Amino acid sequence: MEYAYIRVSSRDQNEDRQMIAMHEIGISDKNIYMDKQSGKDFNRPQYKKLVRRLRPDDLVYVKSIDRLGRNYEEILEQWRILTKEKRVDIVVLDMPLLDTRRGKDLVGTFLSDVVLQVLSFVAENERTNIKQRQAEGIAAAKARGVRFGRPPAPLPENFHSVYQRWKAGKITGLAAAKECGMPMSTFRYRAEIYEKARLL
């Protein structure tokens, strides 16, 4: 039997490109398994369902190695499970060298293993680079004053007067927080920001 595995990273990503590729090689919809989630691990319902269905000499198509997964070690482990334990063949459409039907001899197997290891490393390395670029982008945006997350709720109208009385030691922090209708920790946090803003 011939099967295909398709993965997109999130529910709003489009799987059409992968679907078209599988239809072009003649895979029927009932033999296409698709997950809409991250490739960080193999805990994916449709992938697991596909693996359970596989029998020796079946054939699995994927569009590219990063559709199988993004974790270098886990891609290699799944490749071993599929080819050695399940005894199925795998074809990566975007990389003709990764076709386990070819070169069943020692040289062919060695070549396939080397290419797989290189590509898996590249896929994971790219994921690491993307994360680093995102972190650098966020840091740069924060340095420019861009705020992330929900904007803080506006201060209650009585905050200034309550803050002044609390700062002067006329009321406790607990009483001040109660008057402002917020938890003690929130009052202290907002008071700290309020004080810094006044000093600027």
PDB file of C-alpha atoms in Angstrom:
ATOM      1  CA  MET A   1       0.000   0.000   0.000  1.00  0.00           C
ATOM      2  CA  GLU A   2       1.078   3.593  -0.634  1.00  0.00           C
ATOM      3  CA  TYR A   3       0.474   6.301   1.942  1.00  0.00           C
ATOM      4  CA  ALA A   4       1.327   9.960   2.386  1.00  0.00           C
ATOM      5  CA  TYR A   5       1.996  11.999   5.491  1.00  0.00           C
ATOM      6  CA  ILE A   6       1.328  15.746   5.502  1.00  0.00           C
ATOM      7  CA  ARG A   7       2.026  18.213   8.298  1.00  0.00           C
ATOM      8  CA  VAL A   8       1.449  21.930   8.660  1.00  0.00           C
ATOM      9  CA  SER A   9       2.635  23.748  11.751  1.00  0.00           C
ATOM     10  CA  SER A  10      -0.665  25.381  12.734  1.00  0.00           C
ATOM     11  CA  ARG A  11      -4.379  25.318  11.942  1.00  0.00           C
ATOM     12  CA  ASP A  12      -4.188  28.495   9.852  1.00  0.00           C
ATOM     13  CA  GLN A  13      -1.407  27.208   7.568  1.00  0.00           C
ATOM     14  CA  ASN A  14      -2.352  25.860   4.172  1.00  0.00           C
ATOM     15  CA  GLU A  15      -1.634  22.242   3.248  1.00  0.00           C
ATOM     16  CA  ASP A  16      -2.571  22.626  -0.456  1.00  0.00           C
ATOM     17  CA  ARG A  17       1.010  22.464  -1.765  1.00  0.00           C
ATOM     18  CA  GLN A  18       1.639  19.129  -0.060  1.00  0.00           C
ATOM     19  CA  MET A  19      -1.815  17.791  -1.009  1.00  0.00           C
ATOM     20  CA  ILE A  20      -1.293  18.630  -4.711  1.00  0.00           C
ATOM     21  CA  ALA A  21       2.092  16.869  -4.689  1.00  0.00           C
ATOM     22  CA  MET A  22       0.518  13.701  -3.231  1.00  0.00           C
ATOM     23  CA  HIS A  23      -2.386  13.725  -5.687  1.00  0.00           C
ATOM     24  CA  GLU A  24       0.075  14.129  -8.569  1.00  0.00           C
ATOM     25  CA  ILE A  25       1.789  10.847  -7.650  1.00  0.00           C
ATOM     26  CA  GLY A  26      -1.583   9.122  -7.322  1.00  0.00           C
ATOM     27  CA  ILE A  27      -2.131   8.860  -3.546  1.00  0.00           C
ATOM     28  CA  SER A  28      -5.855   8.701  -2.754  1.00  0.00           C
ATOM     29  CA  ASP A  29      -7.316  10.922  -0.028  1.00  0.00           C
ATOM     30  CA  LYS A  30      -8.149   7.934   2.170  1.00  0.00           C
ATOM     31  CA  ASN A  31      -4.425   7.096   2.326  1.00  0.00           C
ATOM     32  CA  ILE A  32      -3.303  10.625   3.204  1.00  0.00           C
ATOM     33  CA  TYR A  33      -2.719  11.344   6.891  1.00  0.00           C
ATOM     34  CA  MET A  34      -2.455  14.968   7.973  1.00  0.00           C
ATOM     35  CA  ASP A  35      -1.584  16.691  11.250  1.00  0.00           C
ATOM     36  CA  LYS A  36      -1.958  20.394  11.886  1.00  0.00           C
ATOM     37  CA  GLN A  37       0.554  20.925  14.648  1.00  0.00           C
ATOM     38  CA  SER A  38       4.185  21.626  15.426  1.00  0.00           C
ATOM     39  CA  GLY A  39       6.909  19.226  14.332  1.00  0.00           C
ATOM     40  CA  LYS A  40       8.799  19.464  17.619  1.00  0.00           C
ATOM     41  CA  ASP A  41       7.924  15.848  18.476  1.00  0.00           C
ATOM     42  CA  PHE A  42       6.067  12.845  17.060  1.00  0.00           C
ATOM     43  CA  ASN A  43       3.162  12.917  19.492  1.00  0.00           C
ATOM     44  CA  ARG A  44       0.694  13.576  16.664  1.00  0.00           C
ATOM     45  CA  PRO A  45      -2.604  11.684  16.286  1.00  0.00           C
ATOM     46  CA  GLN A  46      -2.612  11.173  12.507  1.00  0.00           C
ATOM     47  CA  TYR A  47       1.049  10.220  12.383  1.00  0.00           C
ATOM     48  CA  LYS A  48       0.488   7.613  15.102  1.00  0.00           C
ATOM     49  CA  LYS A  49      -2.563   6.307  13.238  1.00  0.00           C
ATOM     50  CA  LEU A  50      -0.517   5.958  10.047  1.00  0.00           C
ATOM     51  CA  VAL A  51       2.305   4.078  11.818  1.00  0.00           C
ATOM     52  CA  ARG A  52      -0.203   1.640  13.355  1.00  0.00           C
ATOM     53  CA  ARG A  53      -1.621   0.916   9.881  1.00  0.00           C
ATOM     54  CA  LEU A  54       1.715   0.294   8.160  1.00  0.00           C
ATOM     55  CA  ARG A  55       2.686  -3.218   7.077  1.00  0.00           C
ATOM     56  CA  PRO A  56       6.018  -4.518   5.689  1.00  0.00           C
ATOM     57  CA  ASP A  57       6.753  -3.317   2.130  1.00  0.00           C
ATOM     58  CA  ASP A  58       4.259  -0.433   2.348  1.00  0.00           C
ATOM     59  CA  LEU A  59       5.463   2.931   1.020  1.00  0.00           C
ATOM     60  CA  VAL A  60       5.220   6.325   2.772  1.00  0.00           C
ATOM     61  CA  TYR A  61       5.640   9.639   0.936  1.00  0.00           C
ATOM     62  CA  VAL A  62       6.477  12.973   2.575  1.00  0.00           C
ATOM     63  CA  LYS A  63       6.986  16.244   0.688  1.00  0.00           C
ATOM     64  CA  SER A  64      10.130  17.302   2.567  1.00  0.00           C
ATOM     65  CA  ILE A  65      12.113  16.107   5.574  1.00  0.00           C
ATOM     66  CA  ASP A  66      10.902  18.980   7.794  1.00  0.00           C
ATOM     67  CA  ARG A  67       7.288  17.826   7.228  1.00  0.00           C
ATOM     68  CA  LEU A  68       8.251  14.612   8.993  1.00  0.00           C
ATOM     69  CA  GLY A  69       9.657  16.567  11.930  1.00  0.00           C
ATOM     70  CA  ARG A  70      12.043  19.252  13.144  1.00  0.00           C
ATOM     71  CA  ASN A  71      13.910  17.492  15.929  1.00  0.00           C
ATOM     72  CA  TYR A  72      17.137  15.983  14.556  1.00  0.00           C
ATOM     73  CA  GLU A  73      17.346  13.003  16.910  1.00  0.00           C
ATOM     74  CA  GLU A  74      13.646  12.183  16.696  1.00  0.00           C
ATOM     75  CA  ILE A  75      13.612  12.251  12.872  1.00  0.00           C
ATOM     76  CA  LEU A  76      16.460   9.730  12.842  1.00  0.00           C
ATOM     77  CA  GLU A  77      14.692   7.561  15.420  1.00  0.00           C
ATOM     78  CA  GLN A  78      11.403   7.574  13.489  1.00  0.00           C
ATOM     79  CA  TRP A  79      13.249   6.821  10.248  1.00  0.00           C
ATOM     80  CA  ARG A  80      14.823   3.791  11.979  1.00  0.00           C
ATOM     81  CA  ILE A  81      11.441   2.627  13.335  1.00  0.00           C
ATOM     82  CA  LEU A  82       9.759   2.931   9.933  1.00  0.00           C
ATOM     83  CA  THR A  83      12.515   1.342   7.841  1.00  0.00           C
ATOM     84  CA  LYS A  84      13.933  -1.240  10.265  1.00  0.00           C
ATOM     85  CA  GLU A  85      11.069  -2.203  12.610  1.00  0.00           C
ATOM     86  CA  LYS A  86       8.061  -1.589  10.361  1.00  0.00           C
ATOM     87  CA  ARG A  87      10.117  -2.522   7.259  1.00  0.00           C
ATOM     88  CA  VAL A  88       8.431   0.079   5.064  1.00  0.00           C
ATOM     89  CA  ASP A  89       9.974   2.322   2.405  1.00  0.00           C
ATOM     90  CA  ILE A  90      10.060   6.125   2.640  1.00  0.00           C
ATOM     91  CA  VAL A  91      10.263   8.624  -0.215  1.00  0.00           C
ATOM     92  CA  VAL A  92      11.012  12.317   0.413  1.00  0.00           C
ATOM     93  CA  LEU A  93       9.718  14.029  -2.736  1.00  0.00           C
ATOM     94  CA  ASP A  94      11.899  17.145  -2.489  1.00  0.00           C
ATOM     95  CA  MET A  95      15.047  15.050  -2.033  1.00  0.00           C
ATOM     96  CA  PRO A  96      15.304  12.135  -4.526  1.00  0.00           C
ATOM     97  CA  LEU A  97      18.356  10.727  -2.675  1.00  0.00           C
ATOM     98  CA  LEU A  98      16.041   9.991   0.239  1.00  0.00           C
ATOM     99  CA  ASP A  99      14.201   7.120  -1.409  1.00  0.00           C
ATOM    100  CA  THR A 100      14.741   3.843   0.460  1.00  0.00           C
ATOM    101  CA  ARG A 101      13.487   1.828  -2.530  1.00  0.00           C
ATOM    102  CA  ARG A 102      16.745   2.605  -4.306  1.00  0.00           C
ATOM    103  CA  GLY A 103      20.085   1.126  -3.399  1.00  0.00           C
ATOM    104  CA  LYS A 104      19.088  -1.596  -0.971  1.00  0.00           C
ATOM    105  CA  ASP A 105      22.747  -2.616  -1.004  1.00  0.00           C
ATOM    106  CA  LEU A 106      25.234  -1.402   1.608  1.00  0.00           C
ATOM    107  CA  VAL A 107      26.363   1.661  -0.397  1.00  0.00           C
ATOM    108  CA  GLY A 108      22.772   2.767  -1.103  1.00  0.00           C
ATOM    109  CA  THR A 109      21.773   2.384   2.543  1.00  0.00           C
ATOM    110  CA  PHE A 110      24.898   4.241   3.690  1.00  0.00           C
ATOM    111  CA  LEU A 111      24.278   7.105   1.237  1.00  0.00           C
ATOM    112  CA  SER A 112      20.637   7.406   2.318  1.00  0.00           C
ATOM    113  CA  ASP A 113      21.643   7.438   6.009  1.00  0.00           C
ATOM    114  CA  VAL A 114      24.281  10.138   5.456  1.00  0.00           C
ATOM    115  CA  VAL A 115      21.910  12.368   3.461  1.00  0.00           C
ATOM    116  CA  LEU A 116      19.206  11.902   6.106  1.00  0.00           C
ATOM    117  CA  GLN A 117      21.548  12.860   8.932  1.00  0.00           C
ATOM    118  CA  VAL A 118      22.733  15.986   7.097  1.00  0.00           C
ATOM    119  CA  LEU A 119      19.193  17.081   6.197  1.00  0.00           C
ATOM    120  CA  SER A 120      17.847  16.384   9.682  1.00  0.00           C
ATOM    121  CA  PHE A 121      20.656  18.473  11.138  1.00  0.00           C
ATOM    122  CA  VAL A 122      19.918  21.298   8.685  1.00  0.00           C
ATOM    123  CA  ALA A 123      16.180  21.185   9.533  1.00  0.00           C
ATOM    124  CA  GLU A 124      16.857  21.436  13.261  1.00  0.00           C
ATOM    125  CA  ASN A 125      19.544  24.066  12.792  1.00  0.00           C
ATOM    126  CA  GLU A 126      17.101  26.211  10.821  1.00  0.00           C
ATOM    127  CA  ARG A 127      14.520  25.852  13.610  1.00  0.00           C
ATOM    128  CA  THR A 128      17.145  27.012  16.140  1.00  0.00           C
ATOM    129  CA  ASN A 129      18.050  29.969  13.901  1.00  0.00           C
ATOM    130  CA  ILE A 130      14.380  30.957  13.558  1.00  0.00           C
ATOM    131  CA  LYS A 131      13.983  30.910  17.356  1.00  0.00           C
ATOM    132  CA  GLN A 132      17.125  33.016  17.754  1.00  0.00           C
ATOM    133  CA  ARG A 133      15.941  35.530  15.135  1.00  0.00           C
ATOM    134  CA  GLN A 134      12.557  35.764  16.884  1.00  0.00           C
ATOM    135  CA  ALA A 135      14.227  36.354  20.270  1.00  0.00           C
ATOM    136  CA  GLU A 136      16.531  39.024  18.769  1.00  0.00           C
ATOM    137  CA  GLY A 137      13.542  40.672  17.051  1.00  0.00           C
ATOM    138  CA  ILE A 138      11.562  40.780  20.292  1.00  0.00           C
ATOM    139  CA  ALA A 139      14.559  42.183  22.209  1.00  0.00           C
ATOM    140  CA  ALA A 140      15.074  44.870  19.554  1.00  0.00           C
ATOM    141  CA  ALA A 141      11.372  45.760  19.602  1.00  0.00           C
ATOM    142  CA  LYS A 142      11.398  46.019  23.411  1.00  0.00           C
ATOM    143  CA  ALA A 143      14.458  48.281  23.200  1.00  0.00           C
ATOM    144  CA  ARG A 144      12.436  50.546  20.858  1.00  0.00           C
ATOM    145  CA  GLY A 145       9.645  50.651  23.442  1.00  0.00           C
ATOM    146  CA  VAL A 146       7.263  48.181  21.790  1.00  0.00           C
ATOM    147  CA  ARG A 147       5.127  46.527  24.464  1.00  0.00           C
ATOM    148  CA  PHE A 148       4.071  42.876  24.306  1.00  0.00           C
ATOM    149  CA  GLY A 149       1.134  41.189  25.997  1.00  0.00           C
ATOM    150  CA  ARG A 150      -2.109  42.697  27.218  1.00  0.00           C
ATOM    151  CA  PRO A 151      -2.020  46.404  28.077  1.00  0.00           C
ATOM    152  CA  PRO A 152      -2.350  46.970  31.837  1.00  0.00           C
ATOM    153  CA  ALA A 153      -5.801  47.899  33.153  1.00  0.00           C
ATOM    154  CA  PRO A 154      -6.220  51.638  33.820  1.00  0.00           C
ATOM    155  CA  LEU A 155      -5.479  52.758  37.370  1.00  0.00           C
ATOM    156  CA  PRO A 156      -8.522  53.392  39.551  1.00  0.00           C
ATOM    157  CA  GLU A 157      -9.432  57.097  39.962  1.00  0.00           C
ATOM    158  CA  ASN A 158      -8.476  57.078  43.642  1.00  0.00           C
ATOM    159  CA  PHE A 159      -5.037  55.516  43.020  1.00  0.00           C
ATOM    160  CA  HIS A 160      -3.072  58.804  43.260  1.00  0.00           C
ATOM    161  CA  SER A 161      -4.563  59.831  46.614  1.00  0.00           C
ATOM    162  CA  VAL A 162      -4.323  56.292  48.036  1.00  0.00           C
ATOM    163  CA  TYR A 163      -0.727  56.025  46.828  1.00  0.00           C
ATOM    164  CA  GLN A 164       0.171  59.349  48.502  1.00  0.00           C
ATOM    165  CA  ARG A 165      -1.340  58.245  51.845  1.00  0.00           C
ATOM    166  CA  TRP A 166       0.394  54.853  51.634  1.00  0.00           C
ATOM    167  CA  LYS A 167       3.752  56.462  50.716  1.00  0.00           C
ATOM    168  CA  ALA A 168       3.395  58.867  53.661  1.00  0.00           C
ATOM    169  CA  GLY A 169       2.815  55.885  55.982  1.00  0.00           C
ATOM    170  CA  LYS A 170      -0.751  56.898  56.828  1.00  0.00           C
ATOM    171  CA  ILE A 171      -2.236  53.566  55.672  1.00  0.00           C
ATOM    172  CA  THR A 172      -0.876  50.048  55.242  1.00  0.00           C
ATOM    173  CA  GLY A 173      -0.223  48.464  51.876  1.00  0.00           C
ATOM    174  CA  LEU A 174      -3.062  46.019  52.544  1.00  0.00           C
ATOM    175  CA  ALA A 175      -5.509  48.849  53.217  1.00  0.00           C
ATOM    176  CA  ALA A 176      -4.285  50.745  50.126  1.00  0.00           C
ATOM    177  CA  ALA A 177      -4.727  47.679  47.912  1.00  0.00           C
ATOM    178  CA  LYS A 178      -8.223  47.125  49.313  1.00  0.00           C
ATOM    179  CA  GLU A 179      -9.242  50.739  48.637  1.00  0.00           C
ATOM    180  CA  CYS A 180      -8.016  50.380  45.045  1.00  0.00           C
ATOM    181  CA  GLY A 181      -9.811  47.054  44.611  1.00  0.00           C
ATOM    182  CA  MET A 182      -6.715  45.056  43.691  1.00  0.00           C
ATOM    183  CA  PRO A 183      -4.577  42.321  45.249  1.00  0.00           C
ATOM    184  CA  MET A 184      -1.670  43.453  47.409  1.00  0.00           C
ATOM    185  CA  SER A 185       0.927  42.193  44.904  1.00  0.00           C
ATOM    186  CA  THR A 186      -0.757  44.103  42.053  1.00  0.00           C
ATOM    187  CA  PHE A 187      -0.913  47.306  44.123  1.00  0.00           C
ATOM    188  CA  ARG A 188       2.807  47.114  44.944  1.00  0.00           C
ATOM    189  CA  TYR A 189       3.678  46.377  41.289  1.00  0.00           C
ATOM    190  CA  ARG A 190       1.540  49.268  39.973  1.00  0.00           C
ATOM    191  CA  ALA A 191       2.866  51.580  42.700  1.00  0.00           C
ATOM    192  CA  GLU A 192       6.436  50.804  41.636  1.00  0.00           C
ATOM    193  CA  ILE A 193       5.656  51.614  37.980  1.00  0.00           C
ATOM    194  CA  TYR A 194       3.711  54.728  39.047  1.00  0.00           C
ATOM    195  CA  GLU A 195       6.686  55.949  41.103  1.00  0.00           C
ATOM    196  CA  LYS A 196       9.151  55.402  38.231  1.00  0.00           C
ATOM    197  CA  ALA A 197       6.833  57.270  35.840  1.00  0.00           C
ATOM    198  CA  ARG A 198       6.661  60.246  38.243  1.00  0.00           C
ATOM    199  CA  LEU A 199      10.446  60.371  38.500  1.00  0.00           C
ATOM    200  CA  LEU A 200      10.949  60.531  34.715  1.00  0.00           C
TER     201      LEU A 200
END
